[in-house]
Each structure stands twice: as structure tokens, then as C-alpha cells.
PDB file of C-alpha atoms in Angstrom:
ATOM      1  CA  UNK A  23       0.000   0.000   0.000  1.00 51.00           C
ATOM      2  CA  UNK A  24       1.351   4.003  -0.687  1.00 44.00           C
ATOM      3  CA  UNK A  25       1.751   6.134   1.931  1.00 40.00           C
ATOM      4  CA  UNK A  26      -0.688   8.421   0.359  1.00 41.00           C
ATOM      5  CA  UNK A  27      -3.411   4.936   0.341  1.00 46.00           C
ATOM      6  CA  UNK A  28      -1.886   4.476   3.767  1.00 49.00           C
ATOM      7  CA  UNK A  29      -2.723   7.709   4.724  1.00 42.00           C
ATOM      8  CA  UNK A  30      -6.469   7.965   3.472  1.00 46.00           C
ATOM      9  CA  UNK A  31      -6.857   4.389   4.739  1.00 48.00           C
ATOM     10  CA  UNK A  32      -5.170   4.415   8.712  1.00 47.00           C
ATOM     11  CA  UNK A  33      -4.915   8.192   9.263  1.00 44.00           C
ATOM     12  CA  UNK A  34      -8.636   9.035  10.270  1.00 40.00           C
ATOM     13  CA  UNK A  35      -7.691   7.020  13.660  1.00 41.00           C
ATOM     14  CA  UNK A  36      -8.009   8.539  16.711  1.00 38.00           C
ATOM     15  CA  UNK A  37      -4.053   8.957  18.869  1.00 38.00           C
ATOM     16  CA  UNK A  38      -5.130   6.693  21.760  1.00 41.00           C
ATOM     17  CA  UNK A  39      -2.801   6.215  24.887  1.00 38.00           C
ATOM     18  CA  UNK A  40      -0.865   2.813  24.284  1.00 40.00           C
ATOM     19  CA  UNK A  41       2.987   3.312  24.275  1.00 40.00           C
ATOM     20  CA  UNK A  42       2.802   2.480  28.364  1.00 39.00           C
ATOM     21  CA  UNK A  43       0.126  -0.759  28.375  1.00 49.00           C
ATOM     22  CA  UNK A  44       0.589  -4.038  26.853  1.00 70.00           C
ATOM     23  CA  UNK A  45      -3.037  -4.397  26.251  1.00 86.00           C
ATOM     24  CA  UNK A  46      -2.698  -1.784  23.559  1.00 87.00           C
ATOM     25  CA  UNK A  47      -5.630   0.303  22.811  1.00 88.00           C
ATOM     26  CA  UNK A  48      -6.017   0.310  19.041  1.00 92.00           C
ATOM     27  CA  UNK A  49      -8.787   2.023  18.368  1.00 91.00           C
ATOM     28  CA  UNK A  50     -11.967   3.440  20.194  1.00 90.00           C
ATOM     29  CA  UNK A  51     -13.250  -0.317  20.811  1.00 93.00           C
ATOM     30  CA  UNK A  52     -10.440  -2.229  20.389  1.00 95.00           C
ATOM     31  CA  UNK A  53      -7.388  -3.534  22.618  1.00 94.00           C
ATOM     32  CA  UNK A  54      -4.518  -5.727  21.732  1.00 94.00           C
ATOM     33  CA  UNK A  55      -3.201  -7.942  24.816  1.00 93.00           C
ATOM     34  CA  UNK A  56      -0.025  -9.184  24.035  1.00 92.00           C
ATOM     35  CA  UNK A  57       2.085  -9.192  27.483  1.00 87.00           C
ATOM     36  CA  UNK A  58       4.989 -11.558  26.944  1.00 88.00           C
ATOM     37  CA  UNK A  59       5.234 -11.941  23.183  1.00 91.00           C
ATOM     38  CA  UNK A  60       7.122  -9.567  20.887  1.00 92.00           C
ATOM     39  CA  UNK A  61       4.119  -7.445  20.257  1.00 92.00           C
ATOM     40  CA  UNK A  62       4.185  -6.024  23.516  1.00 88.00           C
ATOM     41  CA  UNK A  63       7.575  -4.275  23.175  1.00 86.00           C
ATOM     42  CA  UNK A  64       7.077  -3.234  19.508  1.00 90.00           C
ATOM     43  CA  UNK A  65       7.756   0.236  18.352  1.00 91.00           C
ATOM     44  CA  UNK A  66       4.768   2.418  17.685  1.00 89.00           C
ATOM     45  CA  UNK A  67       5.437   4.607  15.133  1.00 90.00           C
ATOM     46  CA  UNK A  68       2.940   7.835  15.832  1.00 82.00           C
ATOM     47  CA  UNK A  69       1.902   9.672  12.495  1.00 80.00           C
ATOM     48  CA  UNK A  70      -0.957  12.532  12.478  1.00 74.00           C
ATOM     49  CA  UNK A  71      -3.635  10.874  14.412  1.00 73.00           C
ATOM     50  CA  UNK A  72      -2.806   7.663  13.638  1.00 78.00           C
ATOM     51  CA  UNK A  73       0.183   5.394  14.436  1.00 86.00           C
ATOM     52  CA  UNK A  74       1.697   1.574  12.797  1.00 92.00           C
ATOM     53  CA  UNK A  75       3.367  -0.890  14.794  1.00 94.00           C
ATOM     54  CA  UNK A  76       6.865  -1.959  13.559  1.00 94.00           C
ATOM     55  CA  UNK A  77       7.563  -5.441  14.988  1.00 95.00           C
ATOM     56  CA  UNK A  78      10.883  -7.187  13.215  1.00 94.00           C
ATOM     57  CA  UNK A  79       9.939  -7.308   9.623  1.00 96.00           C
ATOM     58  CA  UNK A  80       6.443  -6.295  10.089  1.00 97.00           C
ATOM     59  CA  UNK A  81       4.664  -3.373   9.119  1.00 96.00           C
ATOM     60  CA  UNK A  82       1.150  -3.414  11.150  1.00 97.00           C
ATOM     61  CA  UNK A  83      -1.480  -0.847  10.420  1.00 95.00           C
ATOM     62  CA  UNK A  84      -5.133  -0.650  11.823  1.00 95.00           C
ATOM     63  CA  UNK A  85      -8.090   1.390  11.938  1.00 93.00           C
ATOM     64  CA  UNK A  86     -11.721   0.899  13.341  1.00 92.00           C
ATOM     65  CA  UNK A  87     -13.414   3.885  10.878  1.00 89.00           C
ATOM     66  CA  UNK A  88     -11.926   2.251   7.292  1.00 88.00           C
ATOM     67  CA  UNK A  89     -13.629   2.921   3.816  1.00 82.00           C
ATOM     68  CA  UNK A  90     -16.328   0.955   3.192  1.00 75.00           C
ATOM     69  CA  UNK A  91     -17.548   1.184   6.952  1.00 78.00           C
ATOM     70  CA  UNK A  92     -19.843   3.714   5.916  1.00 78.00           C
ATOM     71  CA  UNK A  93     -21.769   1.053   3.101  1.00 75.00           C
ATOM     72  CA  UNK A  94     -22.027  -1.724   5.556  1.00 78.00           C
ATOM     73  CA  UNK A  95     -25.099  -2.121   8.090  1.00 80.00           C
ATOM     74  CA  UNK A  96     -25.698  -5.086  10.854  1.00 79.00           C
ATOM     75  CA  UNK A  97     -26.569  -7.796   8.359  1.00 88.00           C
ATOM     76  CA  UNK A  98     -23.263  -7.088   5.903  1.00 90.00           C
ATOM     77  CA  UNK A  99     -20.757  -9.844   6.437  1.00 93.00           C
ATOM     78  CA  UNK A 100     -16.958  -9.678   6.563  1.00 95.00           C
ATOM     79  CA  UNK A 101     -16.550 -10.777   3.342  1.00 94.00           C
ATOM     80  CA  UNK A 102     -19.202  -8.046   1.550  1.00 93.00           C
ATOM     81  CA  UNK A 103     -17.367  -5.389   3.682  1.00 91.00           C
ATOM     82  CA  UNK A 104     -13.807  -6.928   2.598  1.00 93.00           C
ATOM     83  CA  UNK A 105     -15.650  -5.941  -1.134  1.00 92.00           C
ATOM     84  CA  UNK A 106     -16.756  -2.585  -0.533  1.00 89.00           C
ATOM     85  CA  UNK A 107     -12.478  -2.112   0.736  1.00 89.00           C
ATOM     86  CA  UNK A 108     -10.846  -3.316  -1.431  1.00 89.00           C
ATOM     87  CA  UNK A 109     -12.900  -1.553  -4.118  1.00 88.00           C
ATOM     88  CA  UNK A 110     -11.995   1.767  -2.967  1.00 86.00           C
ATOM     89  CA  UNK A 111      -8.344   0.653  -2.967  1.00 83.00           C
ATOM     90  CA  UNK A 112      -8.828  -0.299  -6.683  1.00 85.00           C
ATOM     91  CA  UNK A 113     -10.197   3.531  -7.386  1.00 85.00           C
ATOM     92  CA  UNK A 114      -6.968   4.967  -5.518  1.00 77.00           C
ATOM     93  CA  UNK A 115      -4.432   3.008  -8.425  1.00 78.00           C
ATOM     94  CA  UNK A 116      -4.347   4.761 -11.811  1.00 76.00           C
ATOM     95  CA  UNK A 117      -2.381   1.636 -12.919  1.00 75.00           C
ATOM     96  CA  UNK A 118      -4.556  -0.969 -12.159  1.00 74.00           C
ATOM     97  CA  UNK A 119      -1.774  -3.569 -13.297  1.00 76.00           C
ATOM     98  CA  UNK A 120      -0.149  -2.605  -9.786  1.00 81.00           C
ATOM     99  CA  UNK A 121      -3.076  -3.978  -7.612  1.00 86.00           C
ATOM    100  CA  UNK A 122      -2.629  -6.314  -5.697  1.00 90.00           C
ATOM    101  CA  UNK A 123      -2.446  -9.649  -6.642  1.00 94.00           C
ATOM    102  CA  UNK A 124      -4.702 -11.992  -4.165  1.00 95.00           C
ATOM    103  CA  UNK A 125      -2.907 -15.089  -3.101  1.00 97.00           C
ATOM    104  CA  UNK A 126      -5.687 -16.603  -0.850  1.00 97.00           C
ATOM    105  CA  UNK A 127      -8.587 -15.910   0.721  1.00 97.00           C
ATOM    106  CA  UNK A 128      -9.797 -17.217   4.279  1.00 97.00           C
ATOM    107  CA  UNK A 129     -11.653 -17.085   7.580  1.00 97.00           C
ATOM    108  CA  UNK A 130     -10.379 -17.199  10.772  1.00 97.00           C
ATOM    109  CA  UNK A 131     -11.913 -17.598  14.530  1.00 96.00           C
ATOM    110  CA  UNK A 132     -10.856 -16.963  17.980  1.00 95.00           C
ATOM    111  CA  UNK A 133     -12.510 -16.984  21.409  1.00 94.00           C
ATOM    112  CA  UNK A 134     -12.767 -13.067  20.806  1.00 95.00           C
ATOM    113  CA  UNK A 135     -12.584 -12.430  16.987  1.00 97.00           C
ATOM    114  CA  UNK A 136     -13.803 -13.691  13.700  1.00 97.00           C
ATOM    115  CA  UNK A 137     -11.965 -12.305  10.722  1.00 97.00           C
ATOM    116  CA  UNK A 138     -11.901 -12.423   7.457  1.00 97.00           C
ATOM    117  CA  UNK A 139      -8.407 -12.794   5.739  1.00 98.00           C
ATOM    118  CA  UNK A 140      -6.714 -11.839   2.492  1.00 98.00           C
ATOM    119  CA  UNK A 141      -2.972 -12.755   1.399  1.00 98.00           C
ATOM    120  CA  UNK A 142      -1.862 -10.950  -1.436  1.00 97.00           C
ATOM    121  CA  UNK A 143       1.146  -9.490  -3.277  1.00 96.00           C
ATOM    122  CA  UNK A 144       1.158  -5.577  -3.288  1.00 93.00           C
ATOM    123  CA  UNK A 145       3.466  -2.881  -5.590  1.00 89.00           C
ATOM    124  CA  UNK A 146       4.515   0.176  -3.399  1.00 87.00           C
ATOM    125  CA  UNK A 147       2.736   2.652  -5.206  1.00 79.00           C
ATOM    126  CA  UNK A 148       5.550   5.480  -3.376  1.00 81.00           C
ATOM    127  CA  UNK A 149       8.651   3.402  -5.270  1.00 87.00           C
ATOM    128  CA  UNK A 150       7.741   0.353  -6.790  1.00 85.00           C
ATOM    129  CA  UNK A 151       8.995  -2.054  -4.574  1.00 91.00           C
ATOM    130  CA  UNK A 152       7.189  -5.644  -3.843  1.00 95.00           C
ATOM    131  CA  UNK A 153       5.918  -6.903  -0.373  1.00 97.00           C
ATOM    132  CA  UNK A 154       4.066  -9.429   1.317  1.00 98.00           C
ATOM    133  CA  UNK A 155       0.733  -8.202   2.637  1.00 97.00           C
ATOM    134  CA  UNK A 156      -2.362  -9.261   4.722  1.00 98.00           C
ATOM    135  CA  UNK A 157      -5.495  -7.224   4.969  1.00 97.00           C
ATOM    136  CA  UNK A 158      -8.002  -8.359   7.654  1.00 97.00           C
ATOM    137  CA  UNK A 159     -11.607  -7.393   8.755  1.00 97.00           C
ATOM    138  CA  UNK A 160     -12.357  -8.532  12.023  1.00 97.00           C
ATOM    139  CA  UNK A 161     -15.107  -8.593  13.962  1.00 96.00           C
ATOM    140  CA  UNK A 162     -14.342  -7.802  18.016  1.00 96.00           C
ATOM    141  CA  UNK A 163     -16.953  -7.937  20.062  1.00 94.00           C
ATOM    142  CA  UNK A 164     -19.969  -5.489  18.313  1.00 93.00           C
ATOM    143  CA  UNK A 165     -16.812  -3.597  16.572  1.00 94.00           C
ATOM    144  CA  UNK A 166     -15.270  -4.231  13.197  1.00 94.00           C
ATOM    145  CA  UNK A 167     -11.510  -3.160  12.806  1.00 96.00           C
ATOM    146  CA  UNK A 168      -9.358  -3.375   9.217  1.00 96.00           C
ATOM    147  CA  UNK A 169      -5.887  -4.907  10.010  1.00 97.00           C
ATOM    148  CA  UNK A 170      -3.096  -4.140   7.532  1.00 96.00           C
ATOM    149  CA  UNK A 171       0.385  -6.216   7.936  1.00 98.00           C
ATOM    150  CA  UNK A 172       3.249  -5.969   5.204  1.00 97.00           C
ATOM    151  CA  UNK A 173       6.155  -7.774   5.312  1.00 98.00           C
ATOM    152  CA  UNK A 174       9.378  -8.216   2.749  1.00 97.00           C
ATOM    153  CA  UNK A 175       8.556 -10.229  -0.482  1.00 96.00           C
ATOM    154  CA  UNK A 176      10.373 -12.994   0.363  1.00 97.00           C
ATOM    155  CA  UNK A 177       8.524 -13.873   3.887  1.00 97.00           C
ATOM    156  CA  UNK A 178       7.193 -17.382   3.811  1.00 97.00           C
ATOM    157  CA  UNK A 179       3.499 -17.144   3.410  1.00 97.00           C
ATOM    158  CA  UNK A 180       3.259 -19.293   7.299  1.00 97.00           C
ATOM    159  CA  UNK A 181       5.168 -16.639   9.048  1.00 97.00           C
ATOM    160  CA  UNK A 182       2.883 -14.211   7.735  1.00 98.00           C
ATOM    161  CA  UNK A 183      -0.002 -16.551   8.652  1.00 97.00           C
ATOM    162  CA  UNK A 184       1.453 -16.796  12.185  1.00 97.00           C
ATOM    163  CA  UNK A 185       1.944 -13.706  13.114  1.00 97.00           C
ATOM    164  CA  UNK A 186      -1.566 -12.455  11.662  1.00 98.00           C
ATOM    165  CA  UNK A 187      -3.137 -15.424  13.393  1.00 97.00           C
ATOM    166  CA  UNK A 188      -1.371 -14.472  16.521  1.00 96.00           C
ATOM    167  CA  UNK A 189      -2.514 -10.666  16.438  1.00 97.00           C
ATOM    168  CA  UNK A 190      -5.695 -12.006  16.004  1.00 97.00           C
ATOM    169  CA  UNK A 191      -5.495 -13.703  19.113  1.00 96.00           C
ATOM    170  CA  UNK A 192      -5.105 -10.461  20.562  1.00 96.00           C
ATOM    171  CA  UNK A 193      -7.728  -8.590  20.013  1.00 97.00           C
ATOM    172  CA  UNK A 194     -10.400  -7.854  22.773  1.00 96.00           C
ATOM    173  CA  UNK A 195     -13.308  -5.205  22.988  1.00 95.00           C
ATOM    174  CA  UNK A 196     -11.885  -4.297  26.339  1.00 93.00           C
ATOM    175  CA  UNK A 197      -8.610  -4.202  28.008  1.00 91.00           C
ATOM    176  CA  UNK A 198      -8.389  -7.505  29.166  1.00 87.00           C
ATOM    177  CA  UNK A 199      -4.859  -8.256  30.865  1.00 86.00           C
ATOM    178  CA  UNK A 200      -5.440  -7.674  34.398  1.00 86.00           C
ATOM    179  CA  UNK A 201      -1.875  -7.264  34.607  1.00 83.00           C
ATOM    180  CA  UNK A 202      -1.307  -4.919  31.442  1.00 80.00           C
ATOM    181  CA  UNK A 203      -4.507  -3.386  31.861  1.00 85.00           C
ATOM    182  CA  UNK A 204      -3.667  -2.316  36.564  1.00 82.00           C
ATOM    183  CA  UNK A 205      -2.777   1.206  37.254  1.00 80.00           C
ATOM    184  CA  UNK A 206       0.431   0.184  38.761  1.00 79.00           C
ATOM    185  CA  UNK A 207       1.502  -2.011  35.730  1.00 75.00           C
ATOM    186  CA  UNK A 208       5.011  -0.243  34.998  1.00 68.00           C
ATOM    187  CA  UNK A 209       6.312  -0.408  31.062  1.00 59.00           C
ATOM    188  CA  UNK A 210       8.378  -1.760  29.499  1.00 52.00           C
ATOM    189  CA  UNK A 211       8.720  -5.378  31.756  1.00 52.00           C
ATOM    190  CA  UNK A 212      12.009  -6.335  32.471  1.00 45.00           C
ATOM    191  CA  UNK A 213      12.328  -8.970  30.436  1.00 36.00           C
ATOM    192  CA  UNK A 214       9.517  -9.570  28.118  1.00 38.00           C
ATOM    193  CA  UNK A 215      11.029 -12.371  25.958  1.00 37.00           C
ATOM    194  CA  UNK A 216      13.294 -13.943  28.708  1.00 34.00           C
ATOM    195  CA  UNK A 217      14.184 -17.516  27.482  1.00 37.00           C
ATOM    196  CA  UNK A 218      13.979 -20.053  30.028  1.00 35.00           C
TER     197      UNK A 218
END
């Protein structure tokens, strides 16, 4: 995705306290609970009123108010408001030979999330380069949020699968971690990814 896409796709997000919690709040109505994995100590990289995660050779972009919210009611499913996205994407390349090119389409499920999932190779629209990318829709509670992870070219499609998977695992419609989540709970921990 182009930073100008990027932009008009994750900038409308509200700036929402997270750098000190591990149960990061995402968005209005969605947390990310992640205490002891490498999520928790990721670098959030703030922009406008928006911000992407930057964990190893992820790229991880989200937003709760995406286009296509606005065409979807109660009864749309994931998949119809997966359509209504990705056509707006399409409208925002003048080359249409540079959109991405869908490698698989699934569904996923969690205790806390369903989601709809799409693997696909993108064309930086900014320089030209080729990624690895994952767009998600996933329902949290009463909340839908879009999910957006890039990764280099040459990532094997199951590490992006894990690591998606694993974010998905995540996500809660409250903050959850009653350690994360205390008002004593001091950040960064000492040694999140101690090995044993």
C-alpha cells in the first residue's frame, strides 16, 4: 500500500494512549493484549492521528473507521465489507496492473474475533517495490476493525499466517490483561522475551 493509500486508509484514527500498556488500545473499541510476546515491546510509530506498529519485519497498520464502513449495516458480512475495501483501494491506483495480486482468501476464529483474511502481493505505489501483505476485517466484540500487515517479499506465506493469526489472538473489545490493563503495571517489563 502508498503512503498516500496508507494515509487515506489508517490516518482518520483517533491517537489513543498505548505506548505504556501491553493491552494496547487500538482504536476506540479495540485492545490488543499481548504481554509476553514480541508485540508487547514493539515500536509504535505515531503519524498525524494515527500510528503503525513496527515489529521485526512487520509493518502493522489498523483502523476501526476504514472505507467501506460507511456502506455496511448489521446484516453485511466480513466478506461483503472486505468488497466494498478493497474496491476503494482499486479507485486509488491509476495503474490498475499494480493492484494487488490476491494469493488466498480465508476465515479465521478466535474466542474473541472472527476475521476475514486476504494474502496478497502488493506494488509500493511510493517506489515500486514488492511486499508481502495481509489485509483483515475482524469482527471484536460489536466492533469491526481493518488490520493491515506488510512484510518483505520474500517472507514465507506461514510466518505471515502466524503472526496475523497471533494478532488475532489479541484482540479484545476491552482491556483484558489484568496485569497490562492495573494502574500500577510499569512499562516496558524487564524482560519480556526472557528464554527459560
Amino acid at each position: 500500500m502508498s503512503i498516500a493509500l496508507r494515509s487515506a486508509v489508517f490516518g482518520l484514527a483517533v491517537t489513543l494512549p498505548q505506548a505504556g500498556f501491553a493491552c494496547a488500545q487500538l482504536s476506540q473499541n479495540v485492545w490488543m493484549c499481548a504481554r509476553g510476546t514480541p508485540w508487547e515491546t514493539a515500536t509504535w510509530d505515531q503519524f498525524g492521528d494515527g500510528a503503525t506498529i513496527l515489529m521485526q519485519d512487520f509493518i502493522f497498520d489498523f483502523n476501526e473507521d476504514f472505507p467501506g464502513q460507511e456502506s455496511a449495516d448489521d446484516l453485511t458480512t466480513l466478506e461483503e465489507q472486505y468488497t466494498f475495501f478493497a474496491a476503494f483501494q482499486k479507485d486509488n491506483y491509476d495503474d490498475h496492473t499494480l493492484l494487488p495480486q490476491v494469493i488466498r482468501v480465508d476465515t479465521l476464529e478466535t474466542d474473541h474475533a472472527s476475521a476475514y483474511r486476504v494474502v496478497q502481493r502488493s506494488t509500493s505505489l511510493w517506489d515500486g517495490h514488492k511486499y508481502l501483505e495481509t489485509a483483515i476485517i475482524a469482527q471484536v466484540g460489536t466492533h469491526r476493525i481493518l488490520l493491515n500487515f506488510e512484510g518483505p517479499d520474500d517472507m514465507p506465506l506461514s510466518v505471515m499466517d502466524a503472526e496475523t493469526e497471533n494478532v488475532l489472538s489479541f484482540l479484545r473489545d476491552t482491556c483484558a490483561d489484568p496485569v497490562s490493563c492495573a494502574e500500577d503495571y510499569e512499562w516496558p517489563p524487564t524482560a519480556p522475551l526472557k528464554e527459560e
